[in-house]
Coordinates of C-alpha atoms and ligand atoms in Angstrom, one line a residue:
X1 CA -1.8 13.0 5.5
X2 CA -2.1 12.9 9.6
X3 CA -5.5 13.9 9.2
X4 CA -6.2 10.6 7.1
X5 CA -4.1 8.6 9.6
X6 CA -6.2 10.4 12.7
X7 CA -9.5 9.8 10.5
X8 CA -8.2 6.3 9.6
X9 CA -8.0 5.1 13.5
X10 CA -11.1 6.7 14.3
X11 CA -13.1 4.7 11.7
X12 CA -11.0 1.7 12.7
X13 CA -12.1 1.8 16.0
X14 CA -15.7 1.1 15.6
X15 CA -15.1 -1.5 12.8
X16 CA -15.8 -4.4 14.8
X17 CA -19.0 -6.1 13.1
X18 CA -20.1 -7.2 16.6
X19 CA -20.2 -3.7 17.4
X20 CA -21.7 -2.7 14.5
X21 CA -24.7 -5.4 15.0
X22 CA -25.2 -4.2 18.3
X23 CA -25.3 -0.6 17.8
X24 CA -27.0 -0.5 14.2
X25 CA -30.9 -1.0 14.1
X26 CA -30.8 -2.7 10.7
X27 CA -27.3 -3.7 8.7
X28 CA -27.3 -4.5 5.4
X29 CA -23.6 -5.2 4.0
X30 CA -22.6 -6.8 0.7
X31 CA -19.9 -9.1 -1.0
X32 CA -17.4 -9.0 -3.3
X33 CA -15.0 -11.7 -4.3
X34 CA -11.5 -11.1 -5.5
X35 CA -9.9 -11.7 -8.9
X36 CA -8.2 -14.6 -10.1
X37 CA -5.8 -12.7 -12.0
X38 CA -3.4 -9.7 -10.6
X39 CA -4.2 -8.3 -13.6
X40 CA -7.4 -7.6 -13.1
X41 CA -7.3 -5.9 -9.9
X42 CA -7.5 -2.6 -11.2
X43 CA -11.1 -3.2 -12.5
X44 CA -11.7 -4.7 -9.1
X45 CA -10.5 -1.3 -7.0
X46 CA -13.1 0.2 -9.3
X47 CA -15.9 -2.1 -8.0
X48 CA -15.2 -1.7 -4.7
X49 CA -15.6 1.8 -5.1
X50 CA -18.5 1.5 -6.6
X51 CA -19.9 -0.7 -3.9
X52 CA -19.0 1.4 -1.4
X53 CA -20.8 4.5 -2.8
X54 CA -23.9 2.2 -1.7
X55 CA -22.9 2.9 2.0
X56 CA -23.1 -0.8 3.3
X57 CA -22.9 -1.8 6.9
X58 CA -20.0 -3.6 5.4
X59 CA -18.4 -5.2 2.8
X60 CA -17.0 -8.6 2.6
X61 CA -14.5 -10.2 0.0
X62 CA -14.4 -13.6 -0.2
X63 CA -11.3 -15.8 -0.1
X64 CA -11.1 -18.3 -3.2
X65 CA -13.6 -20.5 -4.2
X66 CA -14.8 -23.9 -3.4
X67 CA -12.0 -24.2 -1.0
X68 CA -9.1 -22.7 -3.0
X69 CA -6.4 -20.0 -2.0
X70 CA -7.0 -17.0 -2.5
X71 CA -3.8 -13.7 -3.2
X72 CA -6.4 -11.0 -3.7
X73 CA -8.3 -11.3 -0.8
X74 CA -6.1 -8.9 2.1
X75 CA -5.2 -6.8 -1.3
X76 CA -9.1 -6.0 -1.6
X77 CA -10.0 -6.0 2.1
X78 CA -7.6 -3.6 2.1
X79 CA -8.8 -1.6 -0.4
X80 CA -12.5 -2.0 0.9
X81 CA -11.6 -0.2 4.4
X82 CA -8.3 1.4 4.2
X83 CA -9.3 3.6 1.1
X84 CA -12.7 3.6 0.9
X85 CA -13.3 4.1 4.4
X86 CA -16.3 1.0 4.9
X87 CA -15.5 -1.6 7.4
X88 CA -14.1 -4.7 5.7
X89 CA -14.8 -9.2 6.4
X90 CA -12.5 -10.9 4.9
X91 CA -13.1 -14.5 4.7
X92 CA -10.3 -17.0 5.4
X93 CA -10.7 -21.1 4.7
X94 CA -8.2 -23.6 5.7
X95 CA -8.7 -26.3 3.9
X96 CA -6.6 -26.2 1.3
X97 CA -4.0 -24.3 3.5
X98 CA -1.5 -25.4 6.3
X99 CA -1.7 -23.4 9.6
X100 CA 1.9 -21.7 8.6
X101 CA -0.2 -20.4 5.7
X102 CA -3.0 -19.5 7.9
X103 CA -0.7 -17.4 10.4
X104 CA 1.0 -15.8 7.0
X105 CA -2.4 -14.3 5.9
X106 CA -4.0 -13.5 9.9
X107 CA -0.3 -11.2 9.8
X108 CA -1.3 -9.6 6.7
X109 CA -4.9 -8.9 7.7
X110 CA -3.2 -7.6 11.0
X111 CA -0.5 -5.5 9.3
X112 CA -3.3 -4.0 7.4
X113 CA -5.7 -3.8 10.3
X114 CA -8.3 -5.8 9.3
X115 CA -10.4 -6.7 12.1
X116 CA -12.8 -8.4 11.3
X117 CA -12.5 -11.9 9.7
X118 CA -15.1 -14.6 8.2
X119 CA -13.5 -18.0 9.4
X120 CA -14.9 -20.9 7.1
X121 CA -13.4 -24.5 6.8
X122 CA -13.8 -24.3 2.9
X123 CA -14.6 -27.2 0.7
X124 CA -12.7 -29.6 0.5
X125 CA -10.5 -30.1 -2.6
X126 CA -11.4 -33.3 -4.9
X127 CA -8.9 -35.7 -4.8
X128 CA -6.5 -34.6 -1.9
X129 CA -6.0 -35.8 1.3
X130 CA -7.8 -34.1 3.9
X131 CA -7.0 -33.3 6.7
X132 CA -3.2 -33.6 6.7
X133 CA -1.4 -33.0 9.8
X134 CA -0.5 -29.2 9.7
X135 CA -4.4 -28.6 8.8
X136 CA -7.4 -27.5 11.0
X137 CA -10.0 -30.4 10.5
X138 CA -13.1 -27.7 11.0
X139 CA -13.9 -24.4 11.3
X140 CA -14.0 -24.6 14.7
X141 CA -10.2 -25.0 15.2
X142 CA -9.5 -22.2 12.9
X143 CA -11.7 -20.0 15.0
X144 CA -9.2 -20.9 18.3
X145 CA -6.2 -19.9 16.1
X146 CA -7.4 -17.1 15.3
X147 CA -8.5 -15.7 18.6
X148 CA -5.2 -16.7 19.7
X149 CA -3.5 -15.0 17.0
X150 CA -5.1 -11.5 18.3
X151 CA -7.7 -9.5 18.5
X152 CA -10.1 -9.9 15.5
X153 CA -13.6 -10.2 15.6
X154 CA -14.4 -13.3 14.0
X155 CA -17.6 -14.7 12.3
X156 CA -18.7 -18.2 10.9
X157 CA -21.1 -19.9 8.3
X158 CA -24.4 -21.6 9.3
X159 CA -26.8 -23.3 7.0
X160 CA -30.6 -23.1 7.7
X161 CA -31.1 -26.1 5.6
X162 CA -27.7 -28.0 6.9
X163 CA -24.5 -28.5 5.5
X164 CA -24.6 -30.8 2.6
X165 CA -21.8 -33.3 4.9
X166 CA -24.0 -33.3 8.2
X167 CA -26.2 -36.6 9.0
X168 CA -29.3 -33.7 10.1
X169 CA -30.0 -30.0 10.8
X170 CA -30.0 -30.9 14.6
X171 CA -26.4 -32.6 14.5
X172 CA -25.1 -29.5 12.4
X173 CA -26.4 -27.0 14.6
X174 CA -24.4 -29.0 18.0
X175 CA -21.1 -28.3 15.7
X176 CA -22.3 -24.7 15.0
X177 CA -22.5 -24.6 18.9
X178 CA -19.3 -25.7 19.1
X179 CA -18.2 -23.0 16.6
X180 CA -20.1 -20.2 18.5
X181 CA -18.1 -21.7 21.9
X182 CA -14.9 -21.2 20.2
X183 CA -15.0 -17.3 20.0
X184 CA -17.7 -16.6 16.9
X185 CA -19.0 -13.6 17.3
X186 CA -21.7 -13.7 14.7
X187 CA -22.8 -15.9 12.2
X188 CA -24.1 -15.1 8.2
X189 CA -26.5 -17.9 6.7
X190 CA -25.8 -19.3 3.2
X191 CA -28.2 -18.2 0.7
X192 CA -32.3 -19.3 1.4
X193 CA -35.1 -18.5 -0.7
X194 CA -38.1 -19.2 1.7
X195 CA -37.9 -17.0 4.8
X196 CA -39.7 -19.8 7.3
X197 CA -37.0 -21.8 6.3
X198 CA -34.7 -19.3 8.2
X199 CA -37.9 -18.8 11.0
X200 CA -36.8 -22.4 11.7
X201 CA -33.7 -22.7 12.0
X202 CA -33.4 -19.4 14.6
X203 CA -36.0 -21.3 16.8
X204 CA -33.8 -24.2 16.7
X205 CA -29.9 -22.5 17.1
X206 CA -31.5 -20.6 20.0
X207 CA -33.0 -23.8 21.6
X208 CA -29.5 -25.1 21.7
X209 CA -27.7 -22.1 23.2
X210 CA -26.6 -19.6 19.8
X211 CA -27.0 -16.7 21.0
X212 CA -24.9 -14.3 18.8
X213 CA -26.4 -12.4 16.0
X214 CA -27.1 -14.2 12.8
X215 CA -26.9 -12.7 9.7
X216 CA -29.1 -14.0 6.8
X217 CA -27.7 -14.2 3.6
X218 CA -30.3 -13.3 0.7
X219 CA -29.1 -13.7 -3.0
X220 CA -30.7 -11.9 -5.5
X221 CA -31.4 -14.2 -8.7
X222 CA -30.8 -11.9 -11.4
X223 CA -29.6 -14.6 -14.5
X224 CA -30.6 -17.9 -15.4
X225 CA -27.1 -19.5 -15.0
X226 CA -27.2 -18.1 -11.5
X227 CA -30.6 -21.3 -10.8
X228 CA -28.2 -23.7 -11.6
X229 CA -25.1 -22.9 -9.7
X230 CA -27.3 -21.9 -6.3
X231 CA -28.7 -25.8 -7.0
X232 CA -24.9 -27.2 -7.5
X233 CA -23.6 -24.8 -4.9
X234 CA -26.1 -24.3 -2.0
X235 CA -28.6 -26.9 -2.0
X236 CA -31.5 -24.4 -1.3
X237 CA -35.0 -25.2 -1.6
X238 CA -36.7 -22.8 -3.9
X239 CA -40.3 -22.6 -3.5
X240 CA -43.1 -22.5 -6.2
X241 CA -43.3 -19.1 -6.5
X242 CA -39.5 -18.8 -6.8
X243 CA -39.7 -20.8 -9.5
X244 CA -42.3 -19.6 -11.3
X245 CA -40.9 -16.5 -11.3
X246 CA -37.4 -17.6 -12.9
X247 CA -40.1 -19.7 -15.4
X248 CA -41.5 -17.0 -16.4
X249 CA -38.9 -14.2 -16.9
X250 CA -36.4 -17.2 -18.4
X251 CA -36.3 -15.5 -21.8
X252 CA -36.3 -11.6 -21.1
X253 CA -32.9 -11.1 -19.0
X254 CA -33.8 -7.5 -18.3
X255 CA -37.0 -8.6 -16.6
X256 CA -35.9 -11.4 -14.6
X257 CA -33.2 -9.2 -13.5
X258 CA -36.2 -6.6 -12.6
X259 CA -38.1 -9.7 -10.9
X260 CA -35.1 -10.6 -8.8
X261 CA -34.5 -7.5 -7.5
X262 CA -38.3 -7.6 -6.2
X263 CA -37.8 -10.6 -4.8
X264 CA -34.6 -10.2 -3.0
X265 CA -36.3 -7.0 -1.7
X266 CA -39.5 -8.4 -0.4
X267 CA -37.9 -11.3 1.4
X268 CA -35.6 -8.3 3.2
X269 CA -38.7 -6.5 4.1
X270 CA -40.5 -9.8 5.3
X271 CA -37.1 -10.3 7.7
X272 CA -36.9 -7.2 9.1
X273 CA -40.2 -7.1 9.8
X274 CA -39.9 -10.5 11.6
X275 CA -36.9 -9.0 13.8
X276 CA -34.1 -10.0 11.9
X277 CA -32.4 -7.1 11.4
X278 CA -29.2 -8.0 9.8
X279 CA -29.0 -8.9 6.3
X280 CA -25.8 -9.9 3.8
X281 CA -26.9 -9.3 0.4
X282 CA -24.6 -11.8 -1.5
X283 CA -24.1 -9.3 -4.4
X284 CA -21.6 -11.2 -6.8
X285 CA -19.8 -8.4 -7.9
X286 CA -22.8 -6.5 -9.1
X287 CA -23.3 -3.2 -7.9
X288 CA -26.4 -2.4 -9.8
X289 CA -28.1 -5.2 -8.4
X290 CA -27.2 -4.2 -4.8
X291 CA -27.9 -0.7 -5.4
X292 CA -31.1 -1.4 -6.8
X293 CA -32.1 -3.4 -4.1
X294 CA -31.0 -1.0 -1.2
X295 CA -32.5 1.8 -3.6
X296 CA -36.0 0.1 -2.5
X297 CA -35.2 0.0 1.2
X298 CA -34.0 3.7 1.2
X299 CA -36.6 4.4 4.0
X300 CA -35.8 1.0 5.7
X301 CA -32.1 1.1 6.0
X302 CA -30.3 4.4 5.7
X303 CA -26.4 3.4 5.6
Ligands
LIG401 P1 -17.4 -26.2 9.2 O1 -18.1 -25.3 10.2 O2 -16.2 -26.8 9.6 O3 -18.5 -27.4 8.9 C1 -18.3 -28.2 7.8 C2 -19.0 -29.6 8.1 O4 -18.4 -30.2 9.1 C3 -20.5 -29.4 8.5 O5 -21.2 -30.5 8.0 C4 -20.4 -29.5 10.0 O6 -21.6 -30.0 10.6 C5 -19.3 -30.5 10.2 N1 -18.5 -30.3 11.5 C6 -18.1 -29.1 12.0 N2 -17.5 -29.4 13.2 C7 -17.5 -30.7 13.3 C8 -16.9 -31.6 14.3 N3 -16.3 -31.1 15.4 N4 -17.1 -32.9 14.2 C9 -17.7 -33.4 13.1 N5 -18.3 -32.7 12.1 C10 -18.1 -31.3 12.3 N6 -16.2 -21.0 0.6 C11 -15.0 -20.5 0.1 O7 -14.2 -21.3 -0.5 N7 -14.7 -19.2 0.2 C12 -15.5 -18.3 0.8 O8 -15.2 -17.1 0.9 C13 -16.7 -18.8 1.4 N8 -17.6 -17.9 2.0 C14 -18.7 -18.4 2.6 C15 -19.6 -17.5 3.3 C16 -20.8 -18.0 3.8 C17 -21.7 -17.0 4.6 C18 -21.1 -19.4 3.7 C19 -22.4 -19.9 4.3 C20 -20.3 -20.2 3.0 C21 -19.1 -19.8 2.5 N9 -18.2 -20.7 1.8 C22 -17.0 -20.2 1.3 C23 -18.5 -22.1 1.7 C24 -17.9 -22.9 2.8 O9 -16.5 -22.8 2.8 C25 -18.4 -24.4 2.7 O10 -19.8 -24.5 2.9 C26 -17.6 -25.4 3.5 O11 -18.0 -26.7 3.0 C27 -17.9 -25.5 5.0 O12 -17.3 -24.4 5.6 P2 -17.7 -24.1 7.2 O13 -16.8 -23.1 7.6 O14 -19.1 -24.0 7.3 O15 -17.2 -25.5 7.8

């Protein structure tokens, strides 16, 4: 037991993620998001497990969805790091939360040491007032909580092709400076599908002073009901050959899954052979996908 406790701190001190992205040539970590249902978290230990058998730089569990709470999220953080030994992200939104609730779950994540936190504003729930006055209006704010709360490392969101809300790419990327100022110490990009898009958008955040690691986000397209929610969801371009891809595989669910996987891999190989050398795989709770995918870059990224 003291040897899991003296193994436990030594793996929790290098489980900051801005260590990790400065010491590892290439990361590639995955994602997991929480149950709805307590019920259900049983099956969700097991897919942590099996996710981190795949030896990811790290894993990251989401916290609700389209701005919602979420009661599993320290539970499987928890359970990503504390038992199975990989460093954890746990995202935190506030916008559906007031900053008592905020403080509530940062003392969890502390309790549990949890160092490493994704702050995100979240979306913001249909038909409620937003923000009320015990809320953070942005992400931003949350950030300076946080990093007054303790000592986390904390990352953000950035959007190569802009946040739906923002009037322009440029005027998003001055609030993702102002993000960045707070105390981010990385960033991970939503999802993309065409790699210059991404290109792009690092000339630009590095024009205006971003100089912390960005992560890009690459989400393997494995089912046709996956098209739709990426166009409701994300607002990503997807390019011809995208397309035709999806087109072509539409009816044979094994082979589109096959397809995906390709593509997913080739865009990773295009990136880090551009320089960027960290990479989220936004795995959806599907550890064959991800292991598929890191299967192919065996010789590339080696855990
Ligand atoms: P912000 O950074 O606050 O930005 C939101 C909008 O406000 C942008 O248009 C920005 O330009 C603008 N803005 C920011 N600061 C200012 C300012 N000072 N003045 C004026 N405008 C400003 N959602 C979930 O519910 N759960 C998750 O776990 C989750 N994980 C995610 C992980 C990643 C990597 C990404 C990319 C997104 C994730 N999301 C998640 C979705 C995210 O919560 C939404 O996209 C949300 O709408 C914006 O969150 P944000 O943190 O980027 O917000």
């Amino acid at each position: 037991m003291l040897n899991f406790w003296h193994n436990r701190e030594r793996i929790i001190r290098i489980m900051k993620i801005s260590e990790l992205l400065k010491t590892k040539e290439v990361t590639i970590s995955c994602e997991l998001f929480p149950p709805k249902k307590g019920s259900e978290l049983k099956k969700a230990h097991d897919l942590v497990k099996e996710m981190a058998q795949l030896h990811p730089t790290f894993i990251s569990v989401t916290y609700g969805a389209t701005g919602g709470i979420s009661e599993h999220t320290v539970n499987l953080a928890n359970e990503v790091q504390n038992v199975n030994g990989v460093p954890a992200l746990a995202h935190l939104t506030c916008a559906s939360s007031d900053r008592n609730k905020i403080r509530e779950v940062l003392g969890e994540l502390q309790e549990d040491k949890i160092e490493n936190i994704l702050a995100l504003r979240g979306d913001i729930p249909e038909n409620a007032d937003f923000p009320l006055p015990n809320q953070y209006h942005h992400a931003s704010e949350l950030i300076e909580e946080i990093k007054a709360f303790g000592d986390f490392c904390i990352g953000g969101a950035c959007y190569p092709e802009g946040h739906p809300e923002a009037e322009s790419i440029e005027a998003d990327i001055v609030h993702l400076k102002q993000k960045v100022d707070a105390g981010c110490e990385f960033l991970t990009t939503q999802m993309f599908f065409d790699n210059q898009i991404l290109y792009s958008f690092l000339y630009k955040a590095l024009k205006k002073g971003i100089d912390v690691p960005i992560i890009a986000g690459i989400m393997p397209v494995t089912n046709v009901s996956q098209m739709k929610q990426i166009g409701v969801l994300s607002g990503s371009a997807l390019p011809q050959r995208f397309r035709m891809m999806v087109e072509r595989f539409a009816d044979n669910s094994a082979a589109l899954k096959q397809a995906g996987i390709a593509y997913a891999t080739e865009q990773i190989i295009d990136l880090i052979a551009n320089g960027v050398s960290h990479v989220h795989i936004y795995t959806m709770n599907k550890p064959d996908v991800a292991g598929a995918i890191l299967k192919n870059l065996s010789e590339i990224y080696k855990g």
